[in-house]
Amino acid sequence: MKDSAAPVPPSDRTRVRRIAENARYDEATLHAIVDDAYLCHIAFSDDHGAHCIPTACWRSGGHLYIHGSNGSRLLKQLVRQTCCVTISHLDGLVLARSAFNHSMNYRSAMVYGRFEAVDDEAGKHAALEALMDKLAPGRQAEIRPGNDKEYAATTVLRISLAEAACKVRAGGPNDDAQDLAWPAWAGVLPFTHARVAPVADPTCAVAAPAYVRDWPTRQEELAPIY
Amino acid sequence: MKDSAAPVPPSDRTRVRRIAENARYDEATLHAIVDDAYLCHIAFSDDHGAHCIPTACWRSGGHLYIHGSNGSRLLKQLVRQTCCVTISHLDGLVLARSAFNHSMNYRSAMVYGRFEAVDDEAGKHAALEALMDKLAPGRQAEIRPGNDKEYAATTVLRISLAEAACKVRAGGPNDDAQDLAWPAWAGVLPFTHARVAPVADPTCAVAAPAYVRDWPTRQEELAPIY
Ligand SMILES: Cc1cc2nc3c(=O)[nH]c(=O)nc-3n(C[C@H](O)[C@H](O)[C@H](O)COP(=O)(O)OP(=O)(O)OC[C@H]3O[C@@H](n4cnc5c(N)ncnc54)[C@H](O)[C@@H]3O)c2cc1C
Ligand SMILES: Cc1cc2nc3c(=O)[nH]c(=O)nc-3n(C[C@H](O)[C@H](O)[C@H](O)COP(=O)(O)OP(=O)(O)OC[C@H]3O[C@@H](n4cnc5c(N)ncnc54)[C@H](O)[C@@H]3O)c2cc1C
Ligand code: HEM
Ligand code: HEM
């Protein structure tokens, strides 16, 4: 566990150089950024060069998990090479008095390392159940569970969160002192990844459970605005 | 211009293999996905291996633009190698009756190629003004424009959108026929990247212009829900 009061970057590769005062290396920030995400982007290479693939992700303990088909190029490559996994939340547009000082508020995390396969059946089941729990707490008990054929076709991978860095920008614009009287509006136009009204499948006759009814209000608990 | 009725992938590298029926190779889809984004993720490599860097982006014509410091590793590397630029919008969680058929609704675009520097002063100014126009139409005329020193410290790069593919999932769950009677709620929990109430800088005495006042309602025009 890193000390967030006196953070130490875990490696030369993860030391933030540009606008380094926004770097964060503590575990609490890293976990919060990962847990607020459903999606990561993964950089890896093959004969065609560099690829940046978006994929669903979730955290259990000190690992980030992904899953897909045994036949997926992404998953086959990721156990063979080190890669970089990035999660980004865009929290707002920062409008300064000067063009140059415009910016964005964001929370991002970059993780380096190599994925490993979650090969044992129990581990694979537990990992996919953790994904379900993240999306819809309680739903695992209601659905038709995965069968042997489905699990056999599926690869689950995980990567340690040990080698990671975060970068966080929050708050209003940082204008130069001599621009403060410039007559332009200054402030933040915030975003939130909002949850909106659920859409039931036309053939669905089952009443909406709590995690569906509460969906549009879940955002207040989860997403910090800026 | 590609024919969206009978789309042809522009290269072997951009032919979608997994769930290929969700592939889109037409320009209208690509431009819509790019224009709805403020943020892309870029995969490239250096001595430390693969990196996946999030950065602001915008489109003018057939190119995607990014910008930053002359001293940025990202920008220095990107004119030296081919890379992959990815944009993803997460539109919803798709809740099926079976675990295996859960999915996400999304719109994503992956672009391959090499960035080139926008070196001429007029082109650089025009590109950064296009960014401002995207964020806040009309604001360019109100702010303190960039000065020579600021422009001299800034690198603007662009990449052609010619070699690209999109993948789009929309609509409800695709359950197996034998699962349709399973007593679990089925449908979509949609997301939108919502615009919420602007936050003025405490020292700002200027009345909010239209692009600030209208910010929370801009979402309806721009972001398709699912
Ligand atoms: C929403 C958003 C918009 C952005 N827009 C721009 C932009 O328009 N122009 C621009 O120059 N930059 C932008 N950034 C910042 C960008 O992600 C990089 O931090 C910056 O470009 C420097 O890249 P570099 O490779 O030169 O970084 P360096 O500082 O040299 O990176 C060294 C190491 O620091 C860590 N690191 C770097 N960046 C991040 C990060 N964002 N999150 C977590 N760890 C990180 C990684 O471990 C990386 O390998 C944006 C970031 C976000 C999230
Ligand atoms: C929000 C979201 C969540 C996802 N979750 C998962 C998941 O949990 N598991 C999973 O297996 N996949 C997921 N995907 C799909 C993922 O992006 C890849 O399409 C898939 O993993 C196959 O990767 P591959 O390298 O094997 O692709 P291939 O099909 O072999 O890729 C070949 C080429 O097709 C194009 N291409 C592939 N994927 C995309 C894309 N998403 N957008 C645009 N062009 C593309 C590229 O040019 C790529 O080089 C998700 C995508 C999104 C946007
Ligand atoms: C004249 C116009 C502009 C110029 C000359 C300019 C220049 C720069 C430069 C030099 C950097 C690099 C900072 C660093 O790495 O040390 C940067 C970063 C950035 N710029 Fe701009 N910029 C301009 C307009 C904008 C606008 C309109 C936006 C939109 C919000 C914007 C958003 C950003 C962001 C998000 C970063 C990343 C900062 C970080 O690393 O956290 N810029 N810009
Ligand atoms: C028992 C549980 C699950 C199993 C066995 C499983 C298996 C798989 C497999 C094999 C694929 C690859 C499809 C392909 O590339 O052809 C896949 C893709 C995917 N899965 Fe799952 N999955 C499970 C649960 C979930 C859950 C709970 C979600 C959450 C929403 C989810 C989201 C996705 C997404 C988004 C894709 C990508 C589809 C695409 O390429 O568009 N999965 N899953």
XYZ file of C-alpha atoms and ligand atoms in Angstrom:
644
model
C 0.000 0.000 0.000
C 1.452 3.324 -1.052
C 1.403 6.320 1.241
C -0.837 8.905 -0.360
C 0.677 11.737 1.682
C 4.130 11.118 0.225
C 3.445 9.165 -2.947
C 6.257 7.313 -4.678
C 5.874 6.477 -8.355
C 6.183 2.729 -8.757
C 8.438 2.804 -11.810
C 10.289 5.036 -14.206
C 7.627 4.200 -16.767
C 4.795 5.550 -14.633
C 6.343 8.818 -13.488
C 4.133 11.593 -14.874
C 6.265 14.260 -16.571
C 3.789 16.741 -18.123
C 1.879 18.782 -15.511
C 3.308 16.499 -12.851
C 1.511 18.328 -10.036
C -1.667 16.556 -11.166
C -0.122 13.094 -10.729
C -1.503 10.748 -8.078
C 0.145 7.471 -7.148
C -1.982 6.380 -4.191
C -4.109 3.272 -4.250
C -7.329 4.992 -3.126
C -7.330 7.288 -6.157
C -6.473 4.416 -8.503
C -9.230 2.172 -7.152
C -11.810 4.976 -7.263
C -11.004 5.718 -10.920
C -11.159 2.027 -11.883
C -14.360 1.373 -9.935
C -16.097 4.321 -11.565
C -15.387 2.839 -15.025
C -17.076 0.162 -17.124
C -14.608 0.525 -19.943
C -10.852 0.657 -20.468
C -8.645 1.074 -23.542
C -5.731 -1.309 -24.012
C -2.583 -0.619 -26.085
C -0.668 -3.580 -27.486
C 1.079 -4.451 -30.751
C 1.174 -7.199 -33.365
C 2.351 -7.513 -36.972
C -0.065 -4.746 -37.961
C 1.494 -2.301 -35.474
C -0.077 -0.671 -32.412
C -3.716 -1.282 -31.491
C -5.940 0.510 -29.007
C -8.922 -1.686 -28.128
C -11.847 -0.636 -25.917
C -13.163 -3.369 -23.646
C -15.278 -3.845 -20.536
C -13.291 -4.006 -17.272
C -13.819 -4.424 -13.551
C -11.705 -4.644 -10.397
C -11.395 -7.356 -7.754
C -8.811 -6.639 -5.086
C -5.548 -5.568 -6.636
C -6.351 -6.728 -10.188
C -8.250 -5.399 -13.181
C -10.207 -8.026 -15.145
C -11.340 -8.325 -18.768
C -13.068 -11.111 -20.708
C -14.015 -12.245 -24.180
C -13.833 -15.058 -26.685
C -11.000 -17.600 -26.729
C -10.697 -16.631 -30.407
C -10.153 -12.926 -29.751
C -6.937 -11.458 -31.089
C -6.886 -9.027 -28.176
C -6.969 -11.722 -25.508
C -4.503 -13.981 -27.311
C -1.991 -11.152 -27.655
C -2.356 -9.862 -24.118
C -0.940 -12.945 -22.411
C 2.136 -12.736 -24.670
C 3.286 -9.153 -24.167
C 3.264 -6.280 -21.725
C 0.615 -3.688 -22.426
C -0.853 -0.454 -21.133
C -4.431 -0.229 -19.834
C -5.968 3.237 -19.593
C -9.171 4.465 -17.986
C -10.335 8.051 -18.453
C -13.281 10.032 -17.106
C -13.937 13.397 -18.754
C -15.471 15.578 -16.035
C -15.659 18.978 -17.689
C -14.488 21.608 -20.133
C -12.441 24.320 -18.423
C -13.071 27.741 -19.977
C -10.297 30.242 -19.222
C -10.056 33.924 -20.225
C -7.185 33.081 -22.591
C -7.291 30.428 -25.320
C -4.043 28.864 -24.093
C -5.303 28.234 -20.564
C -8.366 26.261 -21.621
C -8.273 22.724 -20.351
C -10.396 19.746 -19.332
C -11.178 18.309 -15.935
C -10.564 14.617 -15.837
C -9.539 11.565 -13.824
C -7.349 9.054 -15.632
C -5.346 5.974 -14.735
C -2.666 4.152 -16.725
C -1.636 0.629 -15.743
C 1.389 -1.233 -17.135
C 2.071 -4.944 -16.993
C 1.139 -8.274 -18.456
C -2.241 -9.979 -18.252
C -2.491 -13.531 -16.945
C -5.250 -16.025 -17.670
C -7.777 -16.857 -14.954
C -7.795 -20.521 -15.914
C -9.353 -22.374 -13.011
C -13.119 -22.795 -13.332
C -13.910 -21.438 -9.866
C -11.821 -18.331 -10.439
C -13.396 -17.734 -13.834
C -16.923 -18.042 -12.449
C -16.133 -15.783 -9.510
C -14.605 -13.165 -11.819
C -17.622 -13.039 -14.156
C -19.938 -12.897 -11.132
C -17.986 -9.904 -9.880
C -18.647 -8.212 -13.231
C -22.377 -8.901 -12.851
C -22.336 -7.598 -9.269
C -20.777 -4.378 -10.445
C -23.423 -3.828 -13.128
C -26.520 -4.972 -11.272
C -26.141 -5.976 -7.624
C -28.272 -9.058 -6.906
C -28.906 -9.940 -10.540
C -26.575 -12.954 -10.557
C -29.194 -14.938 -8.608
C -31.953 -14.135 -11.125
C -30.400 -14.905 -14.492
C -29.747 -18.122 -16.353
C -26.173 -18.819 -15.294
C -23.390 -19.613 -17.749
C -23.250 -23.272 -18.843
C -20.165 -25.395 -19.456
C -20.083 -24.700 -23.171
C -20.317 -20.941 -22.626
C -17.593 -20.904 -19.990
C -15.389 -23.109 -22.161
C -15.612 -20.574 -25.010
C -14.667 -17.684 -22.715
C -11.299 -16.314 -21.665
C -10.938 -14.205 -18.517
C -7.706 -12.274 -17.989
C -6.426 -10.134 -15.135
C -3.606 -7.641 -14.694
C -2.051 -6.427 -11.474
C -2.717 -2.795 -10.571
C 0.733 -2.525 -8.964
C 2.442 -0.515 -11.705
C 0.108 2.403 -12.263
C -0.216 6.148 -12.190
C -3.178 8.504 -12.119
C -3.579 12.059 -13.298
C -6.426 14.229 -12.023
C -7.428 17.767 -12.965
C -10.238 19.401 -11.020
C -11.463 22.926 -10.331
C -11.696 26.119 -12.311
C -9.414 27.729 -14.882
C -5.868 28.840 -14.063
C -5.662 32.135 -15.881
C -2.562 34.304 -15.968
C -2.849 37.212 -13.493
C -2.848 39.794 -16.297
C -5.814 38.082 -17.987
C -8.155 38.067 -14.978
C -9.922 41.279 -16.020
C -10.422 40.095 -19.603
C -14.205 40.294 -20.304
C -14.838 36.620 -21.119
C -16.901 34.196 -19.056
C -14.657 31.813 -17.089
C -15.572 28.586 -15.374
C -16.321 24.947 -15.958
C -18.884 23.217 -18.190
C -19.207 19.893 -16.349
C -20.048 16.467 -17.684
C -21.340 13.414 -15.935
C -21.763 9.929 -17.329
C -25.459 9.963 -16.473
C -27.750 7.005 -16.114
C -31.059 7.562 -17.910
C -34.432 5.776 -17.906
C -34.171 1.983 -18.384
C -35.647 0.504 -21.579
C -37.319 -2.877 -21.026
C -37.127 -5.463 -23.769
C -40.523 -5.510 -25.573
C -40.913 -9.222 -24.792
C -40.068 -8.780 -21.093
C -42.958 -9.397 -18.691
C -40.875 -9.363 -15.497
C -41.265 -6.397 -13.134
C -38.220 -4.172 -12.854
C -36.075 -5.093 -9.836
C -34.516 -2.430 -7.590
C -31.274 -2.141 -9.556
C -33.349 -1.249 -12.632
C -35.787 1.108 -10.894
C -32.946 2.903 -9.113
C -30.731 3.125 -12.204
C -31.369 6.814 -13.043
C -30.525 7.886 -9.489
C -27.412 5.753 -9.076
C -25.283 8.466 -10.673
C -25.450 10.764 -7.655
C -23.804 8.179 -5.470
C -21.110 7.265 -7.918
C -19.848 10.000 -10.157
C -18.156 13.045 -8.664
C -18.991 15.987 -10.871
C -15.779 18.020 -10.877
C -16.158 8.432 -49.991
C -17.177 4.921 -49.069
C -20.537 3.491 -50.000
C -22.412 2.889 -46.771
C -24.853 0.467 -48.401
C -22.041 -1.930 -49.379
C -19.189 -0.892 -47.149
C -15.660 -2.073 -47.891
C -13.080 -2.115 -45.130
C -10.237 0.177 -46.107
C -7.463 -2.271 -45.179
C -6.733 -5.708 -43.836
C -5.854 -4.059 -40.531
C -9.296 -2.497 -40.162
C -11.462 -5.478 -41.040
C -13.525 -6.266 -37.924
C -13.371 -9.993 -37.168
C -15.233 -10.436 -33.837
C -19.005 -9.819 -34.158
C -18.374 -8.510 -37.657
C -22.069 -7.776 -38.259
C -21.634 -4.722 -36.001
C -18.855 -3.274 -38.173
C -19.428 0.010 -40.009
C -17.027 1.370 -42.597
C -18.971 4.345 -43.900
C -17.792 7.906 -43.471
C -21.048 9.212 -41.991
C -20.826 6.814 -39.035
C -17.135 7.570 -38.526
C -17.642 11.332 -38.555
C -20.612 11.133 -36.201
C -18.628 9.080 -33.673
C -15.644 11.441 -33.849
C -17.768 14.602 -33.657
C -19.586 13.318 -30.587
C -16.240 12.894 -28.758
C -13.966 15.305 -26.913
C -11.469 12.610 -26.100
C -9.552 9.838 -27.851
C -7.049 7.211 -26.691
C -3.855 6.745 -28.694
C -1.703 3.589 -28.749
C 1.985 3.920 -29.613
C 5.258 2.453 -28.374
C 8.668 3.560 -27.195
C 11.541 2.002 -25.212
C 9.157 1.447 -22.304
C 6.764 -0.606 -24.436
C 3.159 0.187 -25.401
C 1.402 3.317 -24.142
C -2.263 4.281 -24.244
C -2.621 8.043 -23.779
C -5.941 9.889 -23.464
C -6.000 13.279 -25.171
C -8.456 15.888 -26.450
C -9.353 15.561 -30.140
C -11.479 17.210 -32.775
C -12.223 16.797 -36.487
C -11.822 19.165 -39.425
C -12.715 17.665 -42.786
C -11.053 14.289 -43.222
C -8.570 14.657 -40.354
C -8.557 14.219 -36.587
C -6.514 16.800 -34.655
C -4.691 16.788 -31.309
C -2.458 19.339 -29.581
C -0.074 19.796 -26.683
C 3.369 20.904 -25.659
C 6.394 20.714 -27.975
C 8.007 18.845 -25.084
C 5.372 16.115 -24.887
C 6.598 12.558 -25.356
C 3.270 11.670 -26.951
C 3.501 14.299 -29.659
C 7.187 13.696 -30.335
C 6.600 9.960 -30.783
C 3.495 10.296 -32.904
C 5.212 11.909 -35.896
C 7.788 9.073 -35.897
C 5.564 5.975 -35.978
C 2.186 4.692 -37.061
C -0.348 4.513 -34.260
C -3.942 3.643 -33.504
C -6.455 6.264 -32.331
C -9.627 5.002 -30.676
C -12.837 6.773 -29.689
C -15.509 4.971 -27.667
C -18.927 5.984 -26.437
C -20.542 3.685 -23.883
C -24.301 3.978 -24.462
C -25.718 1.334 -22.148
C -25.538 -1.923 -20.260
C -27.460 -4.690 -22.020
C -29.134 -7.026 -19.541
C -30.016 -10.399 -21.057
C -31.815 -13.360 -19.434
C -28.590 -15.383 -19.533
C -25.249 -14.242 -18.119
C -23.463 -15.042 -21.376
C -25.659 -12.774 -23.513
C -25.085 -9.656 -21.433
C -23.393 -6.948 -23.433
C -22.934 -3.204 -23.783
C -24.289 -0.773 -26.313
C -21.570 1.385 -27.756
C -20.229 3.309 -30.714
C -16.490 3.038 -31.294
C -14.027 4.046 -33.996
C -10.445 2.932 -34.540
C -8.173 4.908 -36.868
C -4.743 3.759 -38.068
C -2.030 5.897 -39.585
C 0.678 8.392 -38.838
C 0.197 11.900 -37.492
C 1.724 14.849 -39.325
C 2.587 18.223 -37.815
C 0.432 21.233 -38.642
C 3.467 23.519 -38.888
C 2.340 26.637 -40.684
C 1.121 29.389 -38.370
C -2.186 29.935 -40.179
C -3.021 26.237 -40.123
C -2.140 25.945 -36.433
C -4.320 28.944 -35.524
C -7.212 27.649 -37.622
C -6.955 24.196 -36.029
C -7.014 25.507 -32.455
C -9.911 27.830 -33.375
C -11.800 24.782 -34.661
C -11.287 23.165 -31.248
C -12.708 26.249 -29.534
C -15.662 26.333 -31.956
C -16.453 22.750 -31.090
C -16.442 23.431 -27.338
C -18.145 26.794 -27.260
C -19.420 28.253 -30.538
C -18.718 32.000 -30.689
C -16.262 32.039 -27.781
C -13.186 32.505 -29.973
C -14.144 36.182 -30.468
C -14.458 36.815 -26.717
C -11.269 35.361 -25.253
C -7.719 36.609 -25.090
C -6.254 34.946 -28.179
C -3.044 32.938 -28.137
C 0.132 35.043 -28.386
C 3.310 34.234 -30.309
C 5.032 32.689 -27.316
C 2.072 30.408 -26.575
C 1.719 29.265 -30.174
C 5.486 28.694 -30.406
C 5.324 26.320 -27.403
C 2.448 24.339 -28.919
C 2.420 21.419 -31.317
C -0.691 20.594 -33.349
C -0.848 17.235 -35.126
C -3.393 15.695 -37.453
C -4.072 12.210 -38.767
C -6.088 11.198 -41.811
C -9.368 9.408 -41.113
C -8.940 7.322 -44.288
C -7.940 4.030 -42.635
C -10.629 3.460 -40.054
C -13.353 1.136 -38.891
C -16.310 1.565 -36.572
C -18.202 -0.921 -34.474
C -21.676 -0.131 -33.186
C -23.978 -2.103 -30.919
C -27.485 -0.808 -30.296
C -30.815 -2.181 -29.160
C -31.916 -4.752 -26.639
C -30.482 -8.104 -25.587
C -30.119 -11.026 -27.984
C -31.177 -13.920 -25.806
C -31.213 -17.508 -26.974
C -34.748 -18.637 -27.897
C -34.872 -21.162 -25.062
C -34.044 -18.442 -22.490
C -36.832 -16.018 -23.426
C -39.177 -17.287 -20.728
C -36.509 -17.124 -18.011
C -37.933 -14.905 -15.217
C -35.265 -12.215 -15.200
C -35.740 -8.587 -16.250
C -34.277 -7.943 -19.696
C -33.523 -4.655 -21.345
C -31.033 -1.816 -21.467
C -29.701 0.482 -18.740
C -28.692 3.478 -20.866
C -25.973 6.048 -20.279
C -25.520 9.490 -21.688
C -22.524 11.772 -21.332
C -24.713 14.481 -19.814
C -23.947 18.165 -19.560
C -24.749 19.522 -16.094
C -25.045 23.035 -14.597
C -22.082 25.321 -15.431
C -19.875 26.452 -12.541
C -18.656 30.042 -12.919
C -15.219 30.949 -11.651
C -15.655 32.805 -8.297
C -13.789 35.823 -9.696
C -15.852 35.953 -12.889
C -18.133 39.007 -13.189
C -19.105 38.437 -16.828
C -22.673 37.317 -17.589
C -22.966 33.793 -18.978
C -23.151 33.785 -22.801
C -25.595 31.541 -24.684
C -23.189 28.592 -24.996
C -22.902 28.549 -21.184
C -26.611 29.084 -20.432
C -27.602 26.417 -22.972
C -24.949 23.919 -21.849
C -27.248 21.590 -19.841
C -29.666 21.277 -22.753
C -27.052 20.746 -25.469
C -27.020 17.027 -24.743
C -30.396 16.350 -26.356
C -29.150 17.644 -29.691
C -25.883 15.779 -29.650
C -25.862 12.439 -27.884
C -28.026 9.610 -29.141
C -29.106 7.556 -26.165
C -28.951 3.998 -27.440
C -9.652 14.028 -20.877
C -8.184 14.268 -21.122
C -7.783 15.221 -22.076
C -6.434 15.478 -22.289
N -6.096 16.374 -23.273
C -4.782 16.603 -23.547
C -4.383 17.476 -24.611
O -5.213 18.019 -25.350
N -3.063 17.679 -24.814
C -2.116 17.079 -24.029
O -0.917 17.322 -24.246
N -2.454 16.235 -23.031
C -3.762 15.980 -22.787
N -4.115 15.130 -21.753
C -3.041 14.595 -20.910
C -2.424 13.344 -21.545
O -3.147 12.208 -21.075
C -0.947 13.160 -21.142
O -0.831 13.244 -19.743
C -0.076 14.212 -21.786
O -0.370 14.304 -23.157
C 1.390 13.879 -21.667
O 1.666 12.675 -22.398
P 3.151 12.128 -22.431
O 3.168 10.798 -23.114
O 4.023 13.187 -23.000
O 3.290 11.935 -20.865
P 4.412 11.797 -19.776
O 4.099 12.769 -18.699
O 5.783 11.754 -20.389
O 4.025 10.326 -19.283
C 4.870 9.550 -18.412
C 4.025 8.561 -17.663
O 3.125 9.266 -16.800
C 1.906 8.547 -16.701
N 0.819 9.364 -17.290
C 0.922 10.286 -18.279
N -0.295 10.793 -18.583
C -1.175 10.180 -17.759
C -2.569 10.264 -17.614
N -3.336 11.104 -18.380
N -3.165 9.471 -16.699
C -2.434 8.615 -15.930
N -1.092 8.494 -16.021
C -0.483 9.272 -16.940
C 2.091 7.271 -17.509
O 2.606 6.273 -16.676
C 3.113 7.708 -18.542
O 3.815 6.635 -19.131
C -5.451 14.812 -21.525
C -5.840 13.834 -20.609
C -7.194 13.534 -20.407
C -7.581 12.452 -19.464
C -17.814 -0.274 -24.594
C -17.182 -1.496 -25.197
C -17.089 -2.670 -24.444
C -16.531 -3.825 -24.995
N -16.400 -4.926 -24.212
C -15.807 -6.045 -24.705
C -15.606 -7.195 -23.895
O -15.906 -7.207 -22.689
N -15.045 -8.289 -24.466
C -14.673 -8.308 -25.780
O -14.173 -9.340 -26.241
N -14.832 -7.225 -26.565
C -15.393 -6.111 -26.057
N -15.573 -5.004 -26.880
C -15.232 -5.137 -28.303
C -13.739 -4.865 -28.527
O -13.544 -3.480 -28.760
C -13.192 -5.619 -29.738
O -14.001 -5.374 -30.847
C -13.128 -7.111 -29.465
O -12.510 -7.333 -28.219
C -12.313 -7.844 -30.513
O -10.964 -7.406 -30.440
P -9.893 -8.026 -31.433
O -8.585 -7.311 -31.292
O -9.882 -9.493 -31.220
O -10.621 -7.563 -32.768
P -10.668 -7.949 -34.282
O -12.086 -8.102 -34.666
O -9.673 -8.992 -34.657
O -10.139 -6.538 -34.842
C -9.738 -6.350 -36.216
C -9.900 -4.896 -36.545
O -11.266 -4.516 -36.487
C -11.395 -3.188 -36.038
N -12.082 -3.171 -34.747
C -12.085 -4.151 -33.798
N -12.793 -3.761 -32.710
C -13.238 -2.516 -32.986
C -14.009 -1.589 -32.260
N -14.477 -1.841 -31.020
N -14.284 -0.396 -32.841
C -13.828 -0.088 -34.075
N -13.093 -0.940 -34.807
C -12.803 -2.144 -34.265
C -9.967 -2.670 -35.887
O -9.561 -2.077 -37.100
C -9.209 -3.936 -35.590
O -7.821 -3.830 -35.837
C -16.089 -3.826 -26.337
C -16.141 -2.630 -27.089
C -16.665 -1.472 -26.526
C -16.659 -0.197 -27.322
C -4.551 28.890 -28.437
C -5.122 27.755 -28.021
C -4.373 26.691 -27.244
C -3.049 26.488 -27.096
C -1.929 27.306 -27.713
C -2.877 25.327 -26.238
C -1.683 24.788 -25.848
C -1.507 23.707 -25.001
C -0.239 23.172 -24.563
C 1.135 23.757 -24.911
C -0.488 22.123 -23.747
C 0.537 21.212 -23.040
C 0.642 21.460 -21.566
C 1.748 20.568 -21.009
O 1.802 19.364 -21.352
O 2.594 21.061 -20.257
C -1.894 21.959 -23.705
C -2.515 20.994 -22.986
C -3.864 20.851 -22.929
N -4.789 21.634 -23.581
Fe -4.438 23.209 -24.768
N -4.099 24.856 -25.888
C -5.034 25.662 -26.489
C -6.384 25.536 -26.404
C -7.000 24.525 -25.717
C -8.403 24.369 -25.686
C -9.440 25.272 -26.354
C -8.635 23.261 -24.932
C -9.963 22.700 -24.646
C -10.440 22.490 -23.472
C -7.372 22.744 -24.484
C -7.207 21.621 -23.692
C -6.002 21.128 -23.243
C -5.856 20.018 -22.370
C -6.974 19.149 -21.767
C -4.508 19.835 -22.153
C -3.851 18.756 -21.275
C -3.418 19.311 -19.958
C -2.976 18.165 -19.049
O -1.958 17.485 -19.361
O -3.683 17.937 -18.049
N -6.403 23.528 -24.979
N -2.505 22.943 -24.459
C -21.149 -15.906 -17.724
C -20.887 -14.638 -18.031
C -20.286 -14.208 -19.365
C -19.643 -14.931 -20.306
C -19.338 -16.411 -20.268
C -19.276 -14.021 -21.374
C -18.619 -14.369 -22.532
C -18.296 -13.507 -23.558
C -17.646 -13.884 -24.779
C -17.208 -15.290 -25.170
C -17.503 -12.774 -25.544
C -16.845 -12.654 -26.928
C -17.823 -12.524 -28.057
C -17.038 -12.506 -29.373
O -15.990 -11.805 -29.457
O -17.454 -13.194 -30.325
C -18.051 -11.701 -24.810
C -18.102 -10.421 -25.276
C -18.642 -9.377 -24.556
N -19.199 -9.453 -23.310
Fe -19.415 -11.114 -22.166
N -19.715 -12.772 -21.063
C -20.332 -12.866 -19.841
C -20.902 -11.824 -19.164
C -20.900 -10.514 -19.581
C -21.440 -9.448 -18.836
C -22.113 -9.535 -17.469
C -21.231 -8.329 -19.572
C -21.632 -6.950 -19.179
C -22.371 -6.154 -19.833
C -20.572 -8.710 -20.791
C -20.213 -7.838 -21.802
C -19.608 -8.204 -22.975
C -19.303 -7.283 -24.052
C -19.579 -5.798 -24.089
C -18.707 -8.029 -25.059
C -18.204 -7.513 -26.387
C -19.163 -7.802 -27.496
C -18.702 -7.083 -28.756
O -17.610 -7.367 -29.307
O -19.451 -6.151 -29.182
N -20.377 -10.052 -20.768
N -18.542 -12.156 -23.606
